[in-house]
Short mmCIF file of C-alpha atoms in Angstrom, two decimals:
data_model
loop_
_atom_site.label_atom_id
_atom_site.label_comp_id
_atom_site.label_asym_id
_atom_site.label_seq_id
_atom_site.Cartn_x
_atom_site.Cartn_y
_atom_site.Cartn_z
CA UNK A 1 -8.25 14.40 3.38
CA UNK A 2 -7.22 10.52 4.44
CA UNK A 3 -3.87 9.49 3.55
CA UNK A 4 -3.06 6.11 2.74
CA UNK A 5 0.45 4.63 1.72
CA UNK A 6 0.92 1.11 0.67
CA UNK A 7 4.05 0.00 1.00
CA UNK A 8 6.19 -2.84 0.06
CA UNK A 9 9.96 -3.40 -1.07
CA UNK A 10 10.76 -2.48 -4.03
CA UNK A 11 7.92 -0.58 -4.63
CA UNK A 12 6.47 -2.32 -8.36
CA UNK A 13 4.57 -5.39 -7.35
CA UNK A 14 2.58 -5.13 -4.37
CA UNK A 15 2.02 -1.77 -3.05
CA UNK A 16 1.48 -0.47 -6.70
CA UNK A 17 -1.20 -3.24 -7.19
CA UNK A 18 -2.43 -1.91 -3.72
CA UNK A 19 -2.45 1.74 -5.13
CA UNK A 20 -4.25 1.07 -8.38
CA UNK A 21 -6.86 -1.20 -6.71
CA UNK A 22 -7.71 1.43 -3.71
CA UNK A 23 -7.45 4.13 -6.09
CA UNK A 24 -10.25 2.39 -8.14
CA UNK A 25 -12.47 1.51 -5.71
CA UNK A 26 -12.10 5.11 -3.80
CA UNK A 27 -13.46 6.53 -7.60
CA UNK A 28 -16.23 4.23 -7.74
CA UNK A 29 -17.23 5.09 -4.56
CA UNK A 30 -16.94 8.48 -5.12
CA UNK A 31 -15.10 9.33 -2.72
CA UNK A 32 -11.44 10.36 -4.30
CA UNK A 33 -11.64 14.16 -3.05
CA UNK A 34 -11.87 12.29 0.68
CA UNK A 35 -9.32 9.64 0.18
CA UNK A 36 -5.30 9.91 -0.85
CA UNK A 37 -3.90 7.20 -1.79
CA UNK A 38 0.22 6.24 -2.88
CA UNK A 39 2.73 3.42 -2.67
CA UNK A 40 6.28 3.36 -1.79
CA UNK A 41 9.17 0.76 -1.13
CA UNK A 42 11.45 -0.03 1.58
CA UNK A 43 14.42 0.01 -0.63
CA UNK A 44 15.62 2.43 -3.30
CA UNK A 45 16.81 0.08 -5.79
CA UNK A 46 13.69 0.42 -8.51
CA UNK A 47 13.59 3.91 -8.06
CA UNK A 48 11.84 5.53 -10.57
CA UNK A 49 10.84 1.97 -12.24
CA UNK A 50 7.50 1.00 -13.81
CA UNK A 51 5.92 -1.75 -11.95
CA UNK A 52 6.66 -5.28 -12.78
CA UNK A 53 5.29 -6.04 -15.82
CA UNK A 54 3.69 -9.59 -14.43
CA UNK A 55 1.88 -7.39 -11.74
CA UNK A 56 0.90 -4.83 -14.31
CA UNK A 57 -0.79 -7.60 -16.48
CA UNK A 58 -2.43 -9.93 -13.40
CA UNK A 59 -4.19 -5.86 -12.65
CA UNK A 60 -4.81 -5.43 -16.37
CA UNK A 61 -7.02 -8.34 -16.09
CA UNK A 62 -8.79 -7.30 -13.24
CA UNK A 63 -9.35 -4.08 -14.92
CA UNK A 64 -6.87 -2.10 -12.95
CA UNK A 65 -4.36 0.17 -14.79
CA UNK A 66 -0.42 0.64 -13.08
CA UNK A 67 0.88 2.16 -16.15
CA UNK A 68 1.09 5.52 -15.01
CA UNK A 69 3.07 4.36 -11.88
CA UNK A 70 6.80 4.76 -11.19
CA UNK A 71 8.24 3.19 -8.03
CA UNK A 72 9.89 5.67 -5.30
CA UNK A 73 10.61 5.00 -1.54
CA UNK A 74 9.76 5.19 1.75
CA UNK A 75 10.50 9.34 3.04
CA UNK A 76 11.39 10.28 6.44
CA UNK A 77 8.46 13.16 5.43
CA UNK A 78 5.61 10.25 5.12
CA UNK A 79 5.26 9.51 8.56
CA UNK A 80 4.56 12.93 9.43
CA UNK A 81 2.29 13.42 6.02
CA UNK A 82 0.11 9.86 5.94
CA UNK A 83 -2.56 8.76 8.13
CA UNK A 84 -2.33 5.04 7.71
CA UNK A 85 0.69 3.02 6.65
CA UNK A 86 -0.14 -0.08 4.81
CA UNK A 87 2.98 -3.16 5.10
CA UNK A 88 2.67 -5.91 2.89
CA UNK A 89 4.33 -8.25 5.26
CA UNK A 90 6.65 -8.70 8.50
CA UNK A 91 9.83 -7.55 6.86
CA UNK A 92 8.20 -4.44 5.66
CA UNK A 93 6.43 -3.79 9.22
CA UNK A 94 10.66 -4.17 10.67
CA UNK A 95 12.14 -2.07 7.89
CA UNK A 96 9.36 0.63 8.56
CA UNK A 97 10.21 0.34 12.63
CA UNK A 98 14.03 0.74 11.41
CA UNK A 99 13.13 3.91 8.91
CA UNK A 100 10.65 5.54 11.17
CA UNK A 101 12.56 8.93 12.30
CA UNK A 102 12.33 9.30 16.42
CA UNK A 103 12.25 12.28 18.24
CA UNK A 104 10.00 14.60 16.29
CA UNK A 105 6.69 13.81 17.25
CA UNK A 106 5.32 14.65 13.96
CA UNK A 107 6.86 11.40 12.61
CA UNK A 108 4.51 9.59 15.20
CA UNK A 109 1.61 10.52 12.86
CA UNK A 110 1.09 7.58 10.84
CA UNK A 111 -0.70 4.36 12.15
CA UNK A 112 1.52 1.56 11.10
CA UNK A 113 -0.77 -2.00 9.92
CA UNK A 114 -0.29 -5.21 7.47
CA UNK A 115 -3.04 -4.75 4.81
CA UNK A 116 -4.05 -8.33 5.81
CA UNK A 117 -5.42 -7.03 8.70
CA UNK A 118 -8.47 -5.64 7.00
CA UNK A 119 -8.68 -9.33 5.41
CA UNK A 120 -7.58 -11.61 8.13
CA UNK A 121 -8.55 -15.37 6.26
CA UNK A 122 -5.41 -14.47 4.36
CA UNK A 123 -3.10 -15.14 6.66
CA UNK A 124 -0.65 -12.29 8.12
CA UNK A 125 1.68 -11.79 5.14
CA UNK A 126 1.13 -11.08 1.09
CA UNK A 127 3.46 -12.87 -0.72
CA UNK A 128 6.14 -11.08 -2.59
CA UNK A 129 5.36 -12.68 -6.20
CA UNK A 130 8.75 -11.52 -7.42
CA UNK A 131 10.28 -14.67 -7.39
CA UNK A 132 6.66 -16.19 -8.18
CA UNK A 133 5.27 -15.71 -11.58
CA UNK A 134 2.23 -17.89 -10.60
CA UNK A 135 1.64 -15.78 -7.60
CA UNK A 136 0.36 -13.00 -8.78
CA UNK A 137 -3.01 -14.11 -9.26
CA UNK A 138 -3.53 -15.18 -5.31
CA UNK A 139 -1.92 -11.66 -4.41
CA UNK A 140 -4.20 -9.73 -6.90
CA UNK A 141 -6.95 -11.50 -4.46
CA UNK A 142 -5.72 -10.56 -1.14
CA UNK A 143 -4.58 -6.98 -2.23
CA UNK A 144 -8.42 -6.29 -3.40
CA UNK A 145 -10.19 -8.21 -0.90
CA UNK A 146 -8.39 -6.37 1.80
CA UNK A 147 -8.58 -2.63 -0.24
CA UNK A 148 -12.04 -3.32 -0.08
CA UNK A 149 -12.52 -4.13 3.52
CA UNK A 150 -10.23 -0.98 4.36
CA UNK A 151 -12.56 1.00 2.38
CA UNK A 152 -15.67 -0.09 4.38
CA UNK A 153 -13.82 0.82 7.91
CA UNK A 154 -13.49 4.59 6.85
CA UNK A 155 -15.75 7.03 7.59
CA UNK A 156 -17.35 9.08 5.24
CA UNK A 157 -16.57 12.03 6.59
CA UNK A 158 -12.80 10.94 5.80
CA UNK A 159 -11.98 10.85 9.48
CA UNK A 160 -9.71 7.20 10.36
CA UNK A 161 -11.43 4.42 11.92
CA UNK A 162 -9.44 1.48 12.32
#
């Protein structure tokens, strides 16, 4: 099986819209026995929180359900257990450098990327839409444009291809 994380800051407006959305689209493809998929933040301090309830809504609209989501962070243990780390934008791509356990090679695992790189007109970063209520719309169309461009690059055998 694949492993994907999505990951973010806090954990409960991007990377859980990036969850839902890849989760979807893996199921319509059929391919959810081939393909994990979870989000996680860089920072502890929504632990165990439901994801914003602006982000919830813009996905609700789209079709795309985050209620069953709880925010948790980033684990030593996901380097070693994912195939493909997702980073919304530059800060997340530093605070994953600054978490990423050295020595064990295990922890090497993970491929580390910006989810804009599977949708490049975007720009490099997503947005956080925190401090944005009228951004959530714009990231709702990045997050699914590039989910869905990530979902193309993988094999169906569920071997990576980046």
């Amino acid at each position: 099986m694949y492993k994907i994380l999505f990951v973010c800051t806090g954990n409960i407006c991007r990377s859980p819209t990036a969850e839902a959305v890849m989760r979807k689209l893996v199921r319509e493809a059929g391919r959810q026995n081939e393909i994990f998929i979870d989000s996680a933040g860089t920072s502890s301090y929504h632990h165990g929180d439901c994801p914003d309830p602006r982000a919830a809504a813009c996905a609700a609209g789209h079709g795309v359900d985050l209620s069953c989501l709880r925010s948790r962070p980033l684990r030593a243990e996901d380097f070693a257990e994912f195939d493909l780390i997702l980073a919304m934008d530059n800060q997340n791509i530093w605070n994953l450098d600054m978490k990423r356990p050295d020595g064990d090679p295990r922890y090497r695992r993970a491929k580390v990327k910006k989810l804009l790189s599977y949708a490049p007109e975007f720009g490099d970063n997503i947005p956080d839409p925190y401090y944005d209520s009228n951004g959530f719309e714009t990231v709702y169309e990045m997050i699914e444009t590039a989910c869905r461009n990530l979902l193309q690059t993988l094999p169906n055998d569920s071997g990576a291809q980046d």
